[in-house]
Every structure is written in structure tokens, then in C-alpha cells.
Short mmCIF file of C-alpha atoms in Angstrom, two decimals:
data_model
loop_
_atom_site.label_atom_id
_atom_site.label_comp_id
_atom_site.label_asym_id
_atom_site.label_seq_id
_atom_site.Cartn_x
_atom_site.Cartn_y
_atom_site.Cartn_z
CA SER K 1096 184.66 93.47 82.16
CA LEU K 1097 182.41 96.12 83.63
CA THR K 1098 179.59 94.95 85.82
CA ARG K 1099 175.92 95.45 85.07
CA ARG K 1100 175.82 98.15 87.74
CA ARG K 1101 178.64 100.04 86.06
CA ARG K 1102 176.86 99.75 82.73
CA ASN K 1103 173.78 101.37 84.24
CA GLU K 1104 175.86 104.22 85.68
CA ILE K 1105 177.20 105.30 82.31
CA LEU K 1106 173.89 105.43 80.48
CA SER K 1107 173.76 108.61 78.44
CA ILE K 1108 170.77 110.86 78.90
CA HIS K 1109 171.34 112.08 75.33
CA ASP K 1110 169.71 108.92 73.97
CA VAL K 1111 166.55 109.45 75.98
CA SER K 1112 163.72 110.58 73.69
CA THR K 1113 160.37 109.76 75.23
CA TYR K 1114 158.40 109.91 78.36
CA SER K 1115 159.05 106.33 79.46
CA VAL K 1116 162.82 106.82 79.40
CA CYS K 1117 162.45 109.75 81.77
CA LEU K 1118 160.76 107.31 84.13
CA VAL K 1119 163.73 104.98 83.69
CA ASN K 1120 166.04 107.77 84.84
CA MET K 1121 163.82 108.46 87.85
CA SER K 1122 164.02 104.79 88.75
CA ARG K 1123 167.78 104.91 88.49
CA GLU K 1124 167.93 107.97 90.76
CA LEU K 1125 165.77 106.14 93.31
CA MET K 1126 168.28 103.28 93.31
CA TYR K 1127 166.16 100.67 91.62
CA PRO K 1128 168.90 98.46 90.14
CA VAL K 1129 167.14 96.61 87.33
CA ILE K 1130 163.84 96.50 85.52
CA GLU K 1131 162.11 93.18 85.38
CA PHE K 1132 160.27 91.89 82.34
CA LEU K 1133 156.86 93.30 83.29
CA GLN K 1134 158.28 96.67 84.30
CA THR K 1135 160.18 96.95 81.03
CA LEU K 1136 157.02 96.11 79.12
CA ILE K 1137 155.10 98.84 80.96
CA HIS K 1138 157.81 101.42 80.25
CA LEU K 1139 157.85 100.43 76.58
CA LEU K 1140 154.09 100.91 76.39
CA LYS K 1141 154.33 104.32 78.10
CA GLY K 1142 157.01 105.40 75.66
CA ASN K 1143 154.77 104.76 72.66
CA ILE K 1144 151.33 105.80 73.89
CA GLY K 1145 150.60 109.51 74.18
CA THR K 1146 148.87 112.29 72.26
CA GLY K 1147 149.70 110.56 68.98
CA LEU K 1148 147.21 107.82 69.82
CA LEU K 1149 144.38 110.36 70.14
CA GLY K 1150 145.14 111.77 66.69
CA LEU K 1151 145.02 108.45 64.85
CA PRO K 1152 141.26 108.51 64.06
CA LEU K 1153 141.93 111.63 61.96
CA ALA K 1154 144.90 109.85 60.40
CA VAL K 1155 142.64 106.93 59.41
CA ARG K 1156 140.21 109.43 57.89
CA ASN K 1157 143.03 110.86 55.76
CA ALA K 1158 144.01 107.37 54.53
CA GLY K 1159 140.59 105.68 54.36
CA LEU K 1160 138.70 103.13 56.45
CA VAL K 1161 140.52 100.17 54.88
CA LEU K 1162 143.82 101.65 53.74
CA GLY K 1163 144.34 103.43 57.06
CA PRO K 1164 144.36 100.35 59.35
CA LEU K 1165 146.37 98.35 56.80
CA SER K 1166 148.94 101.15 56.61
CA LEU K 1167 149.14 101.34 60.41
CA PHE K 1168 149.75 97.59 60.54
CA ALA K 1169 152.51 97.83 57.93
CA MET K 1170 154.07 100.81 59.66
CA GLY K 1171 153.99 98.93 62.97
CA ILE K 1172 155.91 96.03 61.43
CA ILE K 1173 158.51 98.37 59.93
CA ALA K 1174 158.86 100.34 63.18
CA VAL K 1175 159.46 97.18 65.22
CA HIS K 1176 161.96 95.96 62.64
CA CYS K 1177 163.87 99.25 62.83
CA MET K 1178 163.91 99.08 66.63
CA ASN K 1179 165.35 95.58 66.41
CA LEU K 1180 167.98 96.77 63.93
CA LEU K 1181 169.07 99.44 66.37
CA VAL K 1182 169.50 96.88 69.16
CA ILE K 1183 171.44 94.48 66.90
CA CYS K 1184 173.81 97.20 65.68
CA SER K 1185 174.38 98.54 69.18
CA HIS K 1186 175.28 95.05 70.44
CA HIS K 1187 177.60 94.38 67.52
CA LEU K 1188 179.46 97.67 67.87
CA SER K 1189 179.71 97.46 71.66
CA VAL K 1190 181.32 94.00 71.41
CA LYS K 1191 183.61 95.11 68.59
CA LEU K 1192 184.75 98.21 70.49
CA ASN K 1193 184.77 96.51 73.90
CA LYS K 1194 182.29 99.02 75.29
CA PRO K 1195 179.61 98.04 77.81
CA PHE K 1196 176.86 100.15 76.27
CA LEU K 1197 176.16 102.37 73.29
CA ASP K 1198 173.34 104.87 73.04
CA TYR K 1199 171.68 105.93 69.78
CA GLY K 1200 174.22 108.68 69.10
CA ASP K 1201 177.16 106.41 69.95
CA ALA K 1202 175.90 103.72 67.60
CA VAL K 1203 175.59 106.12 64.67
CA GLN K 1204 178.98 107.68 65.37
CA TYR K 1205 180.86 104.37 65.62
CA GLY K 1206 178.90 102.96 62.70
CA MET K 1207 180.15 105.81 60.52
CA GLU K 1208 183.72 105.03 61.62
CA ASN K 1209 183.42 101.68 59.82
CA VAL K 1210 183.36 103.55 56.50
CA SER K 1211 186.72 105.10 55.64
CA TRP K 1212 185.40 108.18 53.85
CA LEU K 1213 182.97 108.92 56.71
CA ARG K 1214 185.42 108.32 59.56
CA ARG K 1215 186.65 111.92 59.76
CA HIS K 1216 183.07 113.18 60.08
CA SER K 1217 181.73 110.47 62.40
CA ILE K 1218 181.19 112.90 65.28
CA TRP K 1219 178.46 114.48 63.16
CA GLY K 1220 176.52 111.25 63.43
CA ARG K 1221 176.04 111.81 67.15
CA ARG K 1222 175.32 115.50 66.64
CA ILE K 1223 172.67 114.84 64.01
CA VAL K 1224 170.94 112.28 66.22
CA ASN K 1225 170.94 114.77 69.11
CA VAL K 1226 169.50 117.48 66.84
CA PHE K 1227 166.62 115.24 65.83
CA LEU K 1228 166.08 114.21 69.45
CA ILE K 1229 165.81 117.88 70.40
CA ILE K 1230 163.44 118.61 67.51
CA THR K 1231 161.31 115.61 68.44
CA GLN K 1232 161.02 116.47 72.13
CA LEU K 1233 160.40 120.19 71.62
CA GLY K 1234 157.91 119.22 68.91
CA PHE K 1235 156.09 117.07 71.47
CA CYS K 1236 155.99 120.11 73.76
CA CYS K 1237 154.44 122.21 70.97
CA VAL K 1238 151.79 119.52 70.47
CA TYR K 1239 151.07 119.57 74.21
CA PHE K 1240 150.45 123.34 74.18
CA VAL K 1241 147.94 122.98 71.34
CA PHE K 1242 146.31 119.93 72.94
CA LEU K 1243 145.90 121.66 76.31
CA SER K 1244 144.50 124.87 74.82
CA ASP K 1245 142.00 123.13 72.51
CA ASN K 1246 140.62 120.81 75.17
CA ILE K 1247 140.47 123.34 78.02
CA LYS K 1248 138.86 125.89 75.71
CA GLN K 1249 136.19 123.36 74.78
CA VAL K 1250 135.51 122.50 78.44
CA VAL K 1251 135.26 126.18 79.43
CA GLU K 1252 132.95 127.14 76.57
CA ALA K 1253 130.55 124.27 77.27
CA SER K 1254 130.67 124.47 81.06
CA ASN K 1255 127.41 126.42 81.48
CA GLY K 1256 125.44 123.92 79.44
CA THR K 1257 127.11 120.67 80.44
CA THR K 1258 124.62 117.96 81.44
CA MET K 1259 124.71 114.55 83.07
CA ASN K 1260 123.25 112.93 79.96
CA CYS K 1261 126.09 111.38 77.94
CA HIS K 1262 123.85 109.60 75.45
CA SER K 1263 122.21 112.43 73.57
CA ASN K 1264 124.74 115.22 74.24
CA GLN K 1265 122.08 117.68 75.42
CA THR K 1266 124.43 120.60 75.78
CA ALA K 1267 123.21 124.17 75.42
CA VAL K 1268 124.80 126.52 72.94
CA THR K 1269 128.42 126.98 73.87
CA VAL K 1270 129.53 130.39 75.08
CA PRO K 1271 132.47 131.62 72.98
CA SER K 1272 135.51 132.51 75.06
CA PHE K 1273 138.98 133.58 74.08
CA ASP K 1274 141.09 132.40 71.18
CA SER K 1275 142.92 129.14 71.82
CA ARG K 1276 146.23 130.99 71.55
CA LEU K 1277 145.37 133.05 74.58
CA TYR K 1278 144.83 129.80 76.46
CA MET K 1279 148.34 128.76 75.42
CA LEU K 1280 149.72 131.96 76.89
CA CYS K 1281 147.79 131.32 80.07
CA PHE K 1282 149.43 127.93 80.44
CA LEU K 1283 152.86 129.42 79.79
CA PRO K 1284 153.67 130.56 83.39
CA ALA K 1285 152.48 127.24 84.84
CA VAL K 1286 154.55 125.25 82.36
CA ILE K 1287 157.65 127.36 83.04
CA LEU K 1288 157.29 126.73 86.77
CA LEU K 1289 156.88 123.01 86.07
CA VAL K 1290 160.10 122.72 84.03
CA PHE K 1291 162.00 124.54 86.77
CA THR K 1292 161.85 121.17 88.55
CA ARG K 1293 165.38 120.04 87.72
CA ASN K 1294 165.25 116.70 89.54
CA LEU K 1295 162.70 114.32 88.05
CA LYS K 1296 162.35 112.27 91.22
CA TYR K 1297 160.22 115.07 92.68
CA LEU K 1298 157.74 114.55 89.85
CA ALA K 1299 157.51 110.78 90.37
CA PRO K 1300 154.32 110.89 92.51
CA LEU K 1301 152.62 113.27 90.06
CA SER K 1302 153.73 111.08 87.17
CA LEU K 1303 152.05 108.08 88.73
CA VAL K 1304 148.82 110.03 89.17
CA ALA K 1305 149.09 111.31 85.59
CA ASN K 1306 149.51 107.77 84.26
CA LEU K 1307 146.41 106.60 86.11
CA ALA K 1308 144.44 109.62 84.86
CA MET K 1309 145.41 109.00 81.24
CA CYS K 1310 144.66 105.27 81.47
CA THR K 1311 141.23 105.98 82.96
CA SER K 1312 140.52 108.51 80.22
CA LEU K 1313 141.58 106.08 77.52
CA VAL K 1314 139.29 103.34 78.85
CA LEU K 1315 136.32 105.74 78.87
CA ILE K 1316 137.12 106.90 75.32
CA TYR K 1317 137.08 103.28 74.14
CA PHE K 1318 133.81 102.71 76.02
CA PHE K 1319 132.12 105.67 74.32
CA CYS K 1320 133.30 104.63 70.86
CA PHE K 1321 132.23 101.00 71.20
CA THR K 1322 128.80 101.98 72.55
CA ASN K 1323 128.11 104.58 69.85
CA ILE K 1324 128.97 102.79 66.62
CA PRO K 1325 126.46 103.88 63.95
CA ASN K 1326 124.20 101.25 62.40
CA ARG K 1327 125.16 102.18 58.86
CA ILE K 1328 128.77 102.88 57.92
CA SER K 1329 129.29 104.70 54.64
CA LEU K 1330 132.83 105.97 54.91
CA PRO K 1331 135.39 105.93 52.08
CA LYS K 1332 137.58 102.85 52.17
CA VAL K 1333 140.46 104.72 50.54
CA GLY K 1334 141.10 108.40 51.17
CA HIS K 1335 142.36 111.08 48.81
CA ALA K 1336 145.97 110.72 47.71
CA LYS K 1337 146.71 114.32 48.65
CA ASP K 1338 145.79 113.59 52.30
CA TYR K 1339 147.93 110.47 52.66
CA PRO K 1340 151.11 112.40 53.61
CA LEU K 1341 149.20 113.82 56.58
CA PHE K 1342 148.39 110.24 57.58
CA PHE K 1343 152.07 109.35 57.33
CA GLY K 1344 153.16 112.25 59.54
CA THR K 1345 150.56 111.50 62.23
CA ALA K 1346 151.20 107.76 62.19
CA ILE K 1347 154.99 108.01 62.42
CA PHE K 1348 154.57 110.59 65.19
CA ALA K 1349 152.60 107.98 67.12
CA PHE K 1350 155.19 105.25 66.50
CA GLU K 1351 158.12 107.43 67.62
CA GLY K 1352 159.36 105.34 70.56
CA ILE K 1353 162.65 104.11 69.21
CA GLY K 1354 164.68 106.15 71.71
CA VAL K 1355 163.25 103.99 74.49
CA VAL K 1356 164.73 100.78 73.16
CA LEU K 1357 168.43 100.87 74.06
CA PRO K 1358 168.13 102.28 77.60
CA LEU K 1359 165.38 99.81 78.52
CA GLU K 1360 167.22 96.83 77.02
CA ASN K 1361 170.40 97.71 78.90
CA LYS K 1362 168.65 97.94 82.26
CA MET K 1363 166.90 94.59 82.01
CA GLN K 1364 168.10 91.87 84.36
CA LYS K 1365 167.93 89.42 81.43
CA PRO K 1366 168.65 91.46 78.27
CA GLN K 1367 168.36 88.34 76.12
CA SER K 1368 164.60 88.39 76.73
CA PHE K 1369 164.23 91.95 75.46
CA ASN K 1370 163.15 90.80 72.00
CA MET K 1371 160.12 89.17 73.59
CA VAL K 1372 159.34 92.43 75.40
CA LEU K 1373 159.78 94.40 72.19
CA TYR K 1374 157.52 92.21 70.07
CA LEU K 1375 154.85 91.85 72.75
CA GLY K 1376 154.87 95.53 73.68
CA MET K 1377 154.82 96.84 70.14
CA GLY K 1378 152.16 94.28 69.24
CA ILE K 1379 149.94 95.75 71.96
CA VAL K 1380 150.77 99.29 70.82
CA THR K 1381 149.96 98.50 67.19
CA PHE K 1382 146.66 96.89 68.22
CA LEU K 1383 145.70 99.98 70.23
CA TYR K 1384 146.64 102.27 67.36
CA ILE K 1385 144.65 100.34 64.79
CA SER K 1386 141.64 99.76 67.04
CA LEU K 1387 141.25 103.33 68.33
CA GLY K 1388 142.06 104.84 64.94
CA THR K 1389 139.45 102.68 63.23
CA ILE K 1390 136.70 102.73 65.84
CA GLY K 1391 137.16 106.46 66.42
CA TYR K 1392 136.77 107.21 62.72
CA ILE K 1393 133.74 104.92 62.45
CA THR K 1394 132.09 106.58 65.47
CA PHE K 1395 132.60 110.22 64.50
CA GLY K 1396 133.04 109.93 60.73
CA GLU K 1397 134.17 112.94 58.75
CA ALA K 1398 133.65 115.20 61.78
CA ILE K 1399 136.63 113.67 63.65
CA GLY K 1400 138.95 116.29 65.11
CA GLY K 1401 142.69 116.53 65.54
CA SER K 1402 142.24 114.73 68.86
CA ILE K 1403 139.39 112.34 69.52
CA THR K 1404 138.80 114.04 72.88
CA LEU K 1405 137.48 117.08 70.98
CA ASN K 1406 134.60 114.93 69.67
CA LEU K 1407 133.47 113.57 73.02
CA PRO K 1408 130.04 114.75 74.24
CA ASN K 1409 129.84 117.71 76.56
CA CYS K 1410 128.47 115.79 79.53
CA TRP K 1411 130.27 115.94 82.85
CA MET K 1412 131.81 112.48 82.62
CA TYR K 1413 133.57 113.16 79.33
CA GLN K 1414 134.43 116.71 80.32
CA ILE K 1415 136.26 115.13 83.25
CA VAL K 1416 137.93 112.75 80.79
CA LYS K 1417 139.33 115.75 78.92
CA LEU K 1418 140.52 117.37 82.13
CA LEU K 1419 142.18 114.16 83.33
CA TYR K 1420 144.01 113.72 80.04
CA CYS K 1421 145.05 117.38 80.12
CA PHE K 1422 146.50 116.88 83.59
CA GLY K 1423 148.45 113.87 82.37
CA ILE K 1424 149.77 115.81 79.37
CA TYR K 1425 150.74 118.75 81.59
CA ILE K 1426 152.90 116.53 83.81
CA THR K 1427 154.30 114.73 80.78
CA PHE K 1428 155.51 118.09 79.42
CA ALA K 1429 158.25 118.21 82.08
CA LEU K 1430 159.36 114.67 81.28
CA GLN K 1431 159.53 115.30 77.54
CA PHE K 1432 161.32 118.59 78.16
CA TYR K 1433 163.98 116.83 80.26
CA VAL K 1434 165.79 115.45 77.21
CA PRO K 1435 166.50 118.68 75.25
CA ALA K 1436 167.27 120.42 78.55
CA GLU K 1437 169.94 117.85 79.39
CA ILE K 1438 171.44 118.15 75.92
CA LEU K 1439 171.44 121.94 75.59
CA ILE K 1440 171.88 123.35 79.10
CA PRO K 1441 175.04 121.66 80.52
CA PRO K 1442 177.43 122.95 77.80
CA VAL K 1443 176.21 126.52 78.41
CA VAL K 1444 176.17 126.32 82.22
CA SER K 1445 179.72 124.91 82.27
CA ARG K 1446 181.00 128.18 80.79
CA VAL K 1447 179.67 130.51 83.50
CA SER K 1448 180.80 131.09 87.06
CA GLU K 1449 179.27 129.18 89.95
CA ARG K 1450 177.05 132.02 91.12
CA TRP K 1451 175.42 132.28 87.67
CA LYS K 1452 174.90 128.58 87.00
CA LEU K 1453 171.39 128.34 88.48
CA PRO K 1454 170.07 131.63 86.97
CA VAL K 1455 171.41 130.68 83.53
CA ASP K 1456 169.94 127.18 83.84
CA LEU K 1457 166.49 128.53 84.69
CA LEU K 1458 166.71 131.23 82.02
CA ILE K 1459 167.42 128.68 79.28
CA ARG K 1460 164.56 126.48 80.49
CA ALA K 1461 162.16 129.43 80.39
CA ALA K 1462 163.39 130.48 76.94
CA LEU K 1463 162.89 126.97 75.52
CA VAL K 1464 159.34 126.82 76.89
CA VAL K 1465 158.54 130.26 75.45
CA PHE K 1466 159.98 129.09 72.11
CA THR K 1467 157.69 126.04 72.01
CA CYS K 1468 154.72 128.17 72.99
CA VAL K 1469 155.40 130.68 70.19
CA LEU K 1470 155.65 127.86 67.65
CA ALA K 1471 152.33 126.48 68.88
CA ILE K 1472 150.76 129.95 68.61
CA LEU K 1473 151.96 130.29 65.02
CA ILE K 1474 150.43 126.95 63.99
CA PRO K 1475 147.54 126.26 66.39
CA GLN K 1476 146.04 123.34 64.45
CA LEU K 1477 146.70 120.11 66.34
CA ASP K 1478 146.67 117.82 63.31
CA LEU K 1479 149.17 119.99 61.40
CA VAL K 1480 151.57 120.23 64.35
CA ILE K 1481 151.49 116.46 64.92
CA SER K 1482 152.07 115.78 61.23
CA LEU K 1483 154.93 118.30 61.09
CA VAL K 1484 156.77 116.81 64.09
CA GLY K 1485 156.23 113.30 62.81
CA SER K 1486 157.38 114.00 59.26
CA ILE K 1487 160.49 116.00 60.27
CA SER K 1488 162.08 114.18 63.18
CA SER K 1489 160.22 110.95 63.83
CA SER K 1490 160.68 109.75 60.27
CA PHE K 1491 164.46 110.12 60.56
CA LEU K 1492 164.82 108.57 64.02
CA ALA K 1493 162.35 105.72 63.48
CA LEU K 1494 162.64 104.86 59.77
CA ILE K 1495 165.63 106.42 58.02
CA PHE K 1496 168.56 106.11 60.44
CA PRO K 1497 168.27 102.48 61.71
CA PRO K 1498 168.43 100.75 58.27
CA LEU K 1499 171.32 102.98 57.22
CA LEU K 1500 173.05 102.22 60.53
CA GLN K 1501 172.97 98.49 59.78
CA ILE K 1502 174.56 99.09 56.38
CA LEU K 1503 177.31 101.17 58.01
CA THR K 1504 177.83 98.73 60.90
CA TYR K 1505 178.30 95.68 58.66
CA HIS K 1506 179.97 97.62 55.85
CA ASN K 1507 183.07 95.41 55.80
CA GLU K 1508 181.43 92.17 56.96
CA GLY K 1509 179.68 90.86 53.88
CA LEU K 1510 176.15 92.20 54.29
CA SER K 1511 173.90 90.42 51.81
CA PRO K 1512 172.60 92.40 48.81
CA TRP K 1513 169.02 91.60 49.80
CA VAL K 1514 169.50 93.25 53.20
CA ILE K 1515 171.05 96.31 51.56
CA VAL K 1516 168.11 96.61 49.15
CA LYS K 1517 165.58 96.09 51.95
CA ASN K 1518 167.22 98.68 54.21
CA THR K 1519 167.57 101.17 51.39
CA LEU K 1520 163.90 100.73 50.52
CA ILE K 1521 162.82 101.41 54.13
CA SER K 1522 164.96 104.55 54.31
CA VAL K 1523 163.67 105.75 50.93
CA ILE K 1524 160.06 105.23 52.08
CA GLY K 1525 160.81 107.26 55.20
CA PHE K 1526 162.46 110.02 53.16
CA ILE K 1527 159.63 110.16 50.62
CA GLY K 1528 157.14 110.38 53.48
CA PHE K 1529 159.21 113.19 54.99
CA ILE K 1530 159.35 115.17 51.72
CA THR K 1531 155.67 114.79 50.80
CA ALA K 1532 154.44 115.50 54.32
CA MET K 1533 156.61 118.61 54.52
CA PHE K 1534 155.39 119.82 51.12
CA LEU K 1535 151.76 119.33 52.12
CA PHE K 1536 152.34 120.95 55.50
CA PHE K 1537 153.83 124.11 54.03
CA SER K 1538 150.96 124.29 51.55
CA LEU K 1539 148.40 124.11 54.36
CA ALA K 1540 150.17 125.90 57.20
CA PRO K 1541 149.81 129.45 55.78
CA LEU K 1542 146.05 128.99 55.90
CA SER K 1543 146.22 128.62 59.69
CA ILE K 1544 148.78 131.35 60.40
CA ASP K 1545 146.89 134.60 60.61
CA TYR K 1546 148.74 136.21 63.51
CA THR K 1547 151.55 138.61 62.72
CA PHE K 1548 154.42 139.37 65.03
CA ILE K 1549 152.49 142.38 66.31
CA ASP K 1550 149.55 140.13 67.15
CA ILE K 1551 151.82 137.86 69.19
CA VAL K 1552 153.28 140.84 71.06
CA SER K 1553 149.74 142.02 71.76
CA LEU K 1554 148.84 138.62 73.16
CA LEU K 1555 151.89 138.69 75.43
CA THR K 1556 150.89 142.17 76.60
CA VAL K 1557 147.45 140.85 77.50
CA VAL K 1558 149.05 138.25 79.72
CA VAL K 1559 151.33 140.80 81.35
CA ILE K 1560 148.47 143.10 82.30
CA GLY K 1561 146.60 140.25 83.95
CA ARG K 1562 144.02 139.19 81.43
CA CYS K 1563 145.19 135.62 81.88
CA GLY K 1564 143.79 135.59 85.39
CA THR K 1565 140.29 136.27 84.09
CA ILE K 1566 140.50 133.31 81.72
CA ILE K 1567 141.53 130.89 84.43
#
């Protein structure tokens, strides 16, 4: 049989879908052979905690003060269950096929081969998973553009009146600056240069600093919320039914860490203890989601923004919190971008001559970044972008595919009717959430899209002639 080292060598980058898995690949490049229990736990936490966490207070507002936390708890249980299903199916298929390791795409492909009428089309299982991985990661990048522009714009506009008093928010009238979409265009050259870093090990030091910056910011956000809880709380316990799909999209966006599971489990020195890591890590994640979502909504009430950072007072300490989180998100952009780049670029580069490989590689990277920036410009509302990404791709990867995969994997092995009903119900819930969230998104999105193609070209022209330099 193949050794553990050989198993690590054949890990497929195509299954990587979150920031923590990019760190796993950096560790592998730096010749770290295995990940111990604590390291695996840390990577699992990193893979599930990001911008989605900051949007959960708004999600709780959409669902209600009581229904929101209860729904997050239920969604956490379902998400962990689906992650466990993916691990079980991967193990079963790898043993059955005598393969050392299966990634997400492999598992779906070989699972479909168990069903006779799907066997001829099983390769589409892998392709569909890769498509949703690409959509998810590029969707994250769109969210990052909106997050960066909104927070930096707020810092710039309040900079002249920012005080040292964080208790009463004694900030002078903000000075209006440019539209947030112009800020996105200003970040575009810097982001393109960042993704030109083809080897992630060169970003390892910056990633460490970014992690520390984001952790520090998160602690200070919790501190502000806990020290500013209002004496009287009169918030609706159950939100409007029409807003619940937005809650679903934001919540499932936050819980989208299922792509982390198989690579981390495979690299553990004792894979049999991974279940403990999974339950402990996702328990911590669920607690953070429920606590920040609830306490953030209680603190800021109906005025809560798409990201809780937008509600922080304009004193210097919390302005620095926004800047620190923005720095962390900026570095994370390259790590999230790594996955679609590794899926899309190699097939194209392999078809050109050696002298054109590097230019074509860089050109595709730049084009993908421009594409994500244009999408963010078209829909510059952070809550809508998060809900869109969550409802489209995260719902399929985290809720719909894993239960169906178990049905396919054990198709000829006497799967109990109760399990089939349970798995079908989970997938149906995920699909209903996807449909309703998409319907609500397309009913709201036109209200936020007021830039025509000519407007976008005009914005690009502004950047070309150097207006961007005046903003920075």
C-alpha cells in the first residue's frame, strides 16, 4: 500500500476551497509532513471564519432575535453532519477502489459510478464540483472587493473628525468622498499585483500577520459589543418571512468550509481522531457565529450594516480595527484566488509554447481579478453579494451534494429508508433555500444596479488617467 507520505503527495488542489486549505498547501511546500491535532483544529477554524462571520448580525436581524440564533444552531448541526458524510463516503470509496485518497470531485465522480444509469456521465460529477468551487472562490473575491471598498471609504470619510473617544462616538460630520465603486477600481491594480504571486510560500509571512490582525480585530469587536449592550431590548423575536431567504444565504455562506475537510483529515498523523477535531472545531465556529450574530444585532439593532465593522464608532481604535481587518482580507484574497487559478489556468497554459506560458498565466490571473471586480461594481451591496454567493454555490457544496453522495455511494449496499429520507430532506432544504434566496436576490438586485456599461467604462477611464492616485 502507499505510504502516508505518498498519499500527501497526490492531494489534488482541485478540492481546495477555502483559505485554510491554502495554508495546508503552503505547509506541504515547506516540507511539513503532518499536521498535529491542534494544528488541524486551527486550520479548520481558519477555513470557516472570515467575512461571513461579520455579516451574521444582519442575518440575525433578517431572521429575528430568537429565530436567528436557533436557525444558526440548526444549520451548524446540519453542516457538521454533511461534513461527516463527506468523510465517510470518501473513506468507503477509497477502500472499495483501493485508492489512498479521494478529493471532493473524486468522491462525487466515483459515487456516481455506483449507479448504472449515471456511470457514463460520472465525469460530470467532478466537473460540477469544480464549477461550484470556482463560483464559490470567485464569489468570495467579489465579497472582498465590496468589503474593502465599504470599510476604507468609511475610514477616509471620517478621518478628519476621528476622535480618541470611543464611548460617545464624537465624530464630526463625515466628508463625502468618492463612490465605493471607485474605491474598488483603486484596489484593482494592487490586487492584480498580489495574485501575480504564483507560489503561496512567499505569502506565508504576510498570512501570519494577517491572521493576527484579524484575530485582534475580532476580539475588539466582541469587546465593543459586550460593553455597549442597551439596557432595554425591544427587537423582533421573529423577522419577516420575506427576509428569511437572505438569512439563509448569509448563514450558509458563513458555514461554507466543507472543502477543508478531506485535505485536513488526510494530512493528520492520526486520521482516526479527525472526528474529534471536526466536532470541536465546528462547535467553536457555531458558538462564534451565534454569539457575534446575536450580540451584534442586540448592540446595533435595526441599524446593523452588511458588515458589523461598518457600525463601529469612528474613533481611532476602531478605525484601526477596520484597517487591520481590511489588511487581513486583502492578503486572504490571494489565498482564495489560488483555487480557481489552479483549476482554470493549467489546462490553458499547457496548450501554448514555453515562451508564452508565463504571459498567458499572468493574463488569465489579471482577467479573473477584473471579472470579480466588475461583478462587485455591478452589485456593490455587501449583504446582497454575500447572500448571492451563499445561496448559489455554498448551498450545493455544503448541503445538497453530501447527502446525495451518501445515497449514491451506498446505492447497492442496503442503505436504510430512514437515511434516504433524511438525506433527501437535507438536500431539499438546501435546494429550497437556493431557489428562494435567488428569487429574492434578483428582486432586490436591480434596485442596487444603477451603473450602465458606459458608467463602468467611465470609471475605468478615471483610473487610467490617474484619478485613483488622488483617492489613495
